[in-house]
mmCIF file of C-alpha atoms in Angstrom:
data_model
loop_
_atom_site.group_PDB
_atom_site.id
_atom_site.type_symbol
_atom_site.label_atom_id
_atom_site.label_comp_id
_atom_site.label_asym_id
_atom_site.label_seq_id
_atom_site.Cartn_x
_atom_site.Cartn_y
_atom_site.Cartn_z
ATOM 1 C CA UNK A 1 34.823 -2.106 -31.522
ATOM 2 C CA UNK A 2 31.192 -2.578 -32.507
ATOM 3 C CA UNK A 3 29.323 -4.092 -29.543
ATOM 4 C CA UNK A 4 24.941 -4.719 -29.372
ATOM 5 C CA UNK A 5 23.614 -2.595 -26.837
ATOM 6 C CA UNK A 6 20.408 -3.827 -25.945
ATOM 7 C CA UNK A 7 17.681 -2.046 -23.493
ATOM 8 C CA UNK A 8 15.201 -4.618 -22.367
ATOM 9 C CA UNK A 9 11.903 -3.747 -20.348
ATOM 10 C CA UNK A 10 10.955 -5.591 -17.085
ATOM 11 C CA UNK A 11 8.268 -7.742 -17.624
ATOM 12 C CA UNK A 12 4.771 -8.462 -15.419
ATOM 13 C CA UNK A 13 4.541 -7.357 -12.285
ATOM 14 C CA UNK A 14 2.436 -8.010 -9.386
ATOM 15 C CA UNK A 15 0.763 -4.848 -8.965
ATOM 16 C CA UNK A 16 -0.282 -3.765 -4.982
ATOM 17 C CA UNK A 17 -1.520 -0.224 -4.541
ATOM 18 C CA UNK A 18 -0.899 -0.098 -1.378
ATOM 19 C CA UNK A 19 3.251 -0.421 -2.267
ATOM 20 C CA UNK A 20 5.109 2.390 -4.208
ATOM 21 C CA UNK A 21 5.155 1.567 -7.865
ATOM 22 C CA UNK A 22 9.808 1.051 -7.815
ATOM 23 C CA UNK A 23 9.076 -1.360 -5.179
ATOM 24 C CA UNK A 24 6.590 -3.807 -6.996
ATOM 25 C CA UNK A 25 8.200 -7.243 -7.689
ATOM 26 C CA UNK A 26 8.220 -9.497 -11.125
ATOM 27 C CA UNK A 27 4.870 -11.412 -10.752
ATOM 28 C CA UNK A 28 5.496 -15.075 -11.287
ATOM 29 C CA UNK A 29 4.810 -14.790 -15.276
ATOM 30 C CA UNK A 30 7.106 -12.085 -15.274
ATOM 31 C CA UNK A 31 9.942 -14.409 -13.560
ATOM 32 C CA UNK A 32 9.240 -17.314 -15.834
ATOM 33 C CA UNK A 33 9.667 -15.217 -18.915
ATOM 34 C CA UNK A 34 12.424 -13.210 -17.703
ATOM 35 C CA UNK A 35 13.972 -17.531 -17.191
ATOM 36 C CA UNK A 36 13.002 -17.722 -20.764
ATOM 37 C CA UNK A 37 15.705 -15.552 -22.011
ATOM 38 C CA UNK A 38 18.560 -17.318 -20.190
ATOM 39 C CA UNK A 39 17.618 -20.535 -22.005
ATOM 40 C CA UNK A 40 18.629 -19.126 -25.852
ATOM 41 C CA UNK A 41 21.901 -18.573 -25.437
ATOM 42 C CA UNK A 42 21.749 -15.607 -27.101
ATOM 43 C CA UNK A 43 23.205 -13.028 -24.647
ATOM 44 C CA UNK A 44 26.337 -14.785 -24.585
ATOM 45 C CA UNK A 45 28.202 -12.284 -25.594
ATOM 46 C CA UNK A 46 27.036 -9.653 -22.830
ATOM 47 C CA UNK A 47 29.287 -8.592 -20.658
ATOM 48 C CA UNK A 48 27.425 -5.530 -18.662
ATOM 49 C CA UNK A 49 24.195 -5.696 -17.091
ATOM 50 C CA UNK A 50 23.299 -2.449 -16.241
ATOM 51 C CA UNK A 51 19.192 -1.924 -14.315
ATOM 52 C CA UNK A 52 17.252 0.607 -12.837
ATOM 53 C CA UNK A 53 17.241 0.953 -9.435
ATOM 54 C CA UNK A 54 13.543 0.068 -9.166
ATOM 55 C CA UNK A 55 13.131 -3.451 -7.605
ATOM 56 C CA UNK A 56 11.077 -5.404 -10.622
ATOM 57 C CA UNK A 57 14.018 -4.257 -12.790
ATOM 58 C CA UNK A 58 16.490 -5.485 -10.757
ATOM 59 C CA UNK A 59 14.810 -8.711 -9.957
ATOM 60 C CA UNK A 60 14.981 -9.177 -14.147
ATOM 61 C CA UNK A 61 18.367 -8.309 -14.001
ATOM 62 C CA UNK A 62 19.658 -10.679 -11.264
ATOM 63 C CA UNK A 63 18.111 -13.586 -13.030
ATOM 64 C CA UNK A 64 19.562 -13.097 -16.485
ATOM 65 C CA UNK A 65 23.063 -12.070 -15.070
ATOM 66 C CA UNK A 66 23.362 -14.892 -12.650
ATOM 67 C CA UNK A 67 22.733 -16.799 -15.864
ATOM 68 C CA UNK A 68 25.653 -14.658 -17.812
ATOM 69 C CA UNK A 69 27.980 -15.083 -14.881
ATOM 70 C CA UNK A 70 28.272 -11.540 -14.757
ATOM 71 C CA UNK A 71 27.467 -9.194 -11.878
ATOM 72 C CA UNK A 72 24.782 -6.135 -12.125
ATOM 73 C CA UNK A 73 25.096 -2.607 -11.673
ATOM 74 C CA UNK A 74 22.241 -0.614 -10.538
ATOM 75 C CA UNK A 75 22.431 2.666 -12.049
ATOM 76 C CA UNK A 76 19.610 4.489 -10.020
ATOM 77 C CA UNK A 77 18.952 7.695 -12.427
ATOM 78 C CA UNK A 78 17.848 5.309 -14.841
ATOM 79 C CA UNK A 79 14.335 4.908 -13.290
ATOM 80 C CA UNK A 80 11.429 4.819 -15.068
ATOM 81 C CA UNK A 81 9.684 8.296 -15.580
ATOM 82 C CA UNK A 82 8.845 10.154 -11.773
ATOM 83 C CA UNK A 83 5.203 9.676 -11.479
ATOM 84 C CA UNK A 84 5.134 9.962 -7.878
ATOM 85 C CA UNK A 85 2.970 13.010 -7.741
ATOM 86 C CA UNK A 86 0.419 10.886 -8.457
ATOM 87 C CA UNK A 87 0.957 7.424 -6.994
ATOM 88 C CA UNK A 88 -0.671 4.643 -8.780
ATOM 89 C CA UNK A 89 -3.162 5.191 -11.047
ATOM 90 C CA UNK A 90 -6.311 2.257 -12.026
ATOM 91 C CA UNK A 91 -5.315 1.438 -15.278
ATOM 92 C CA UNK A 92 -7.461 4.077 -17.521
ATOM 93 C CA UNK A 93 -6.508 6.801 -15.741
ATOM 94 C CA UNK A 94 -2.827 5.195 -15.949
ATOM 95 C CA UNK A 95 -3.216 5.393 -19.947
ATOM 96 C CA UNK A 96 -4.588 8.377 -20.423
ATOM 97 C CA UNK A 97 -2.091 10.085 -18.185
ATOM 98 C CA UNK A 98 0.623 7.896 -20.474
ATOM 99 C CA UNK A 99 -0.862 9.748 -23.894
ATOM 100 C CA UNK A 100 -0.265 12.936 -22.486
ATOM 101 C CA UNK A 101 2.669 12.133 -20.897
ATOM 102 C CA UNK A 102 4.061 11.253 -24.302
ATOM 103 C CA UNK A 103 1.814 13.850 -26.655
ATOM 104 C CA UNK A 104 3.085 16.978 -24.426
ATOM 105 C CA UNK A 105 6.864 15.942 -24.021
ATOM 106 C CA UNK A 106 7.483 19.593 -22.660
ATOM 107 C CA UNK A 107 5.000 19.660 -19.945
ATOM 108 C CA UNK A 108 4.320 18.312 -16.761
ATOM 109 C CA UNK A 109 1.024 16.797 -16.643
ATOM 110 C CA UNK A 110 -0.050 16.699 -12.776
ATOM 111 C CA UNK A 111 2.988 16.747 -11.436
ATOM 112 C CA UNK A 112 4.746 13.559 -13.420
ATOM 113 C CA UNK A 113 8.351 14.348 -14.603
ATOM 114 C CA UNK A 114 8.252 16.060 -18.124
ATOM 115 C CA UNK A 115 8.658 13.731 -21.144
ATOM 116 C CA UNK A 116 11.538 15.928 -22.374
ATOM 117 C CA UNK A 117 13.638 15.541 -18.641
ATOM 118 C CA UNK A 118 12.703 12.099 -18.653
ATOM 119 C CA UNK A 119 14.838 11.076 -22.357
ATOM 120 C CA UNK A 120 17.769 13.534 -21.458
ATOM 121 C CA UNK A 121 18.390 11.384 -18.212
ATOM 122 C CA UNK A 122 17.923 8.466 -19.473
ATOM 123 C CA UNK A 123 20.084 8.732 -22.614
ATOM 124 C CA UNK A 124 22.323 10.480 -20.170
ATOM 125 C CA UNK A 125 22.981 7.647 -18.627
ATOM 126 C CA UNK A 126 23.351 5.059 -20.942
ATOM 127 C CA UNK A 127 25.926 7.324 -22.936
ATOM 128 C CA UNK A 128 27.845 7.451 -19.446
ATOM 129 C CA UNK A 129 27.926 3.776 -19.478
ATOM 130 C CA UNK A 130 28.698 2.953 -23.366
ATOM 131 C CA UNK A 131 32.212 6.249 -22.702
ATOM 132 C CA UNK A 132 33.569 2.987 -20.796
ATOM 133 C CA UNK A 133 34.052 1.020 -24.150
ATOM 134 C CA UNK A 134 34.067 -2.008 -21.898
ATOM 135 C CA UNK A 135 34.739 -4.634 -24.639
ATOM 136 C CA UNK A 136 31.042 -7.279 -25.121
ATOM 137 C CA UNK A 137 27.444 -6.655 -25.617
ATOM 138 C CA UNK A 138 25.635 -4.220 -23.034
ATOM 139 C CA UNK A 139 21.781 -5.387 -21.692
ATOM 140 C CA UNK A 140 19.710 -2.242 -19.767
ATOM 141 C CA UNK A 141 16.967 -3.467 -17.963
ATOM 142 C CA UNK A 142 14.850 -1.018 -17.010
ATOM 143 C CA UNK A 143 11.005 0.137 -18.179
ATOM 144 C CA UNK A 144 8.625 0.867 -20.730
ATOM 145 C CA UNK A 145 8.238 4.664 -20.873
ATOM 146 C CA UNK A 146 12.347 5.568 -20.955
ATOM 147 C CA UNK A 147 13.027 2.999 -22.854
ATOM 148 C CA UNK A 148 10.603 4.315 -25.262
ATOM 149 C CA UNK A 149 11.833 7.614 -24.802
ATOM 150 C CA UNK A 150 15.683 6.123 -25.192
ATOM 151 C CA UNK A 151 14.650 4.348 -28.470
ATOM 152 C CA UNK A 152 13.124 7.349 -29.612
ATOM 153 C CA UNK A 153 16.540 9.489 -29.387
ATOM 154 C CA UNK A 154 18.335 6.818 -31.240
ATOM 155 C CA UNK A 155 15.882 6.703 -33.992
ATOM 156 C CA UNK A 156 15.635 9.761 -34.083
ATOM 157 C CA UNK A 157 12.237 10.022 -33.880
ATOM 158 C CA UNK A 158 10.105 12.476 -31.998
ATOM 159 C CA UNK A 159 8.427 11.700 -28.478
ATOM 160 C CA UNK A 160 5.468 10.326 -29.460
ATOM 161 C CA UNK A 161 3.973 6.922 -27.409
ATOM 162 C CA UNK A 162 3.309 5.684 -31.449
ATOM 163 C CA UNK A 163 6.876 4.360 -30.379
ATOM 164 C CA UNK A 164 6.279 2.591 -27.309
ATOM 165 C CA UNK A 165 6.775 -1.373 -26.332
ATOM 166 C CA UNK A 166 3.679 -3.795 -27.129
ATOM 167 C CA UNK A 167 1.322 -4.038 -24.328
ATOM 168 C CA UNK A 168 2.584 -6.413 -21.180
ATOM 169 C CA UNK A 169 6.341 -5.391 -21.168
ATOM 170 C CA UNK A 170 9.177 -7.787 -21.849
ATOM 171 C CA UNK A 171 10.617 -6.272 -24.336
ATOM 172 C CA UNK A 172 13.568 -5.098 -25.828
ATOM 173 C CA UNK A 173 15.200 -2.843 -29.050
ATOM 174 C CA UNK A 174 19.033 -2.728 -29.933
ATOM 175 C CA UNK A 175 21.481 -0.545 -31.381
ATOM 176 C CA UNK A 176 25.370 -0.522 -32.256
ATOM 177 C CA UNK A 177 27.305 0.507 -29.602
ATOM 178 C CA UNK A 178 29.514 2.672 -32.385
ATOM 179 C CA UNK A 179 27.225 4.704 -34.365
ATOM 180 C CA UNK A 180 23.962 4.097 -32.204
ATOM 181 C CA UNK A 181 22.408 2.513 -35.146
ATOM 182 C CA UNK A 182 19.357 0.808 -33.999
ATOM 183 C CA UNK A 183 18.957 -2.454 -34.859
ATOM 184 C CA UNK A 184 15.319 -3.024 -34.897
ATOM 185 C CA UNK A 185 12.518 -2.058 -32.797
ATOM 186 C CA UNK A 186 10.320 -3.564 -30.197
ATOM 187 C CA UNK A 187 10.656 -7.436 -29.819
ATOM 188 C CA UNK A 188 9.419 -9.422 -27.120
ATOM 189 C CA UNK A 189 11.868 -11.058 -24.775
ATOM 190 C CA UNK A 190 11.161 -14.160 -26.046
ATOM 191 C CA UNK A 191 12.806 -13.445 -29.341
ATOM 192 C CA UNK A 192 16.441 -12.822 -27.454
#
C-alpha cells in the first residue's frame, strides 16, 4: 500500500536566548499558521503524527493532531541537528555556521553534530517508523536542517543547503511511502 509521507517543519518561534534552543515555543504567527493547516482538510487521510522531541515541534504537532483525532508520538532522535556546543547564535553568525554546516557534511564545525551523522539519524528514524506499514498518510514534524538533510537522501541529492526550506519555516516536502519517491519539494504549510 502506497501511503504520502509528509515531513513538515515547525514554523516561527519566539526566540529567547536566555532558553535552550528545543525548548523555544511556536510564537503566536507560528500557532496561527500551524491552525491554518487544520482548516484544508487535506491531511485527512493521516493517520501517524510522528515530532521531534523539541517543544516548538511538538506544540505544531499537538495542534494539527488534535485536529486529525489522532494522538502524537514523540520520537526524540529525530531532533533537529545538535548545535549545543554553541548555544544560540545572533542570526549571522547562525547562517554562516548553517553554510558550513551544510558545505562540509563530514566535519564538525565548532562542535555542532556533523552534517553526515545528522541525515543517517534522521532517515534512521523515519525508516523505523514507515517498517510499521501502519495503513494512512504519515506527517513528521520536526525542523529545517534534518528535514533538509532527510529530503536530500530521498532525492538523492548531495548535502548541500541549495536544498533547504524557504526562509521562516513552515514547510513541508512528500514522498511515497513505497518507493520513497518524492513528491515535490519545499511548499509552505499553507499549501497542505
Amino acid at each position: 500500500m502506497t501511503n504520502i509521507v509528509r515531513y513538515l517543519t515547525h514554523p516561527q518561534v519566539t526566540i529567547d536566548p536566555l532558553i535552550p534552543v528545543p525548548c523555544w515555543s511556536l510564537s503566536e504567527v507560528g500557532k496561527a499558521r500551524t491552525e491554518t493547516v487544520t482548516a484544508t482538510g487535506l491531511l485527512s487521510g493521516t493517520t501517524q503524527v510522528i515530532s521531534s522531541g523539541e517543544r516548538k515541534a511538538i506544540e505544531t504537532a499537538q495542534i494539527i493532531a488534535a485536529k486529525l483525532g489522532v494522538g502524537v508520538e514523540v520520537r526524540e532522535a529525530t531532533h533537529e541537528n545538535d548545535r549545543s556546543a554553541t548555544g544560540f547564535l545572533v542570526p549571522d553568525e547562525f547562517e554562516a555556521m548553517a553554510n558550513q554546516f551544510f558545505g562540509q557534511p563530514h566535519v564538525s564545525i565548532r562542535g555542532w553534530e556533523r552534517a553526515l551523522d545528522a541525515q543517517l539519524r534522521i532517515v534512521r528514524e523515519v525508516e523505523h517508523v514507515l517498517a510499521r506499514n501502519t495503513p494512512g498518510d504519515v506527517l513528521f514534524v520536526g525542523h529545517g536542517g534534518v528535514g533538509t538533510l532527510l529530503y536530500c537522501h530521498y532525492s538523492g541529492l548531495g548535502i548541500d543547503r541549495a536544498h533547504d526550506q524557504p526562509a521562516g519555516g513552515g514547510c513541508f516536502f512528500a514522498f511515497t511511502s513505497l518507493r520513497r519517491r518524492v513528491l515535490h519539494g519545499w511548499r509552505r504549510l499553507e499549501e497542505l
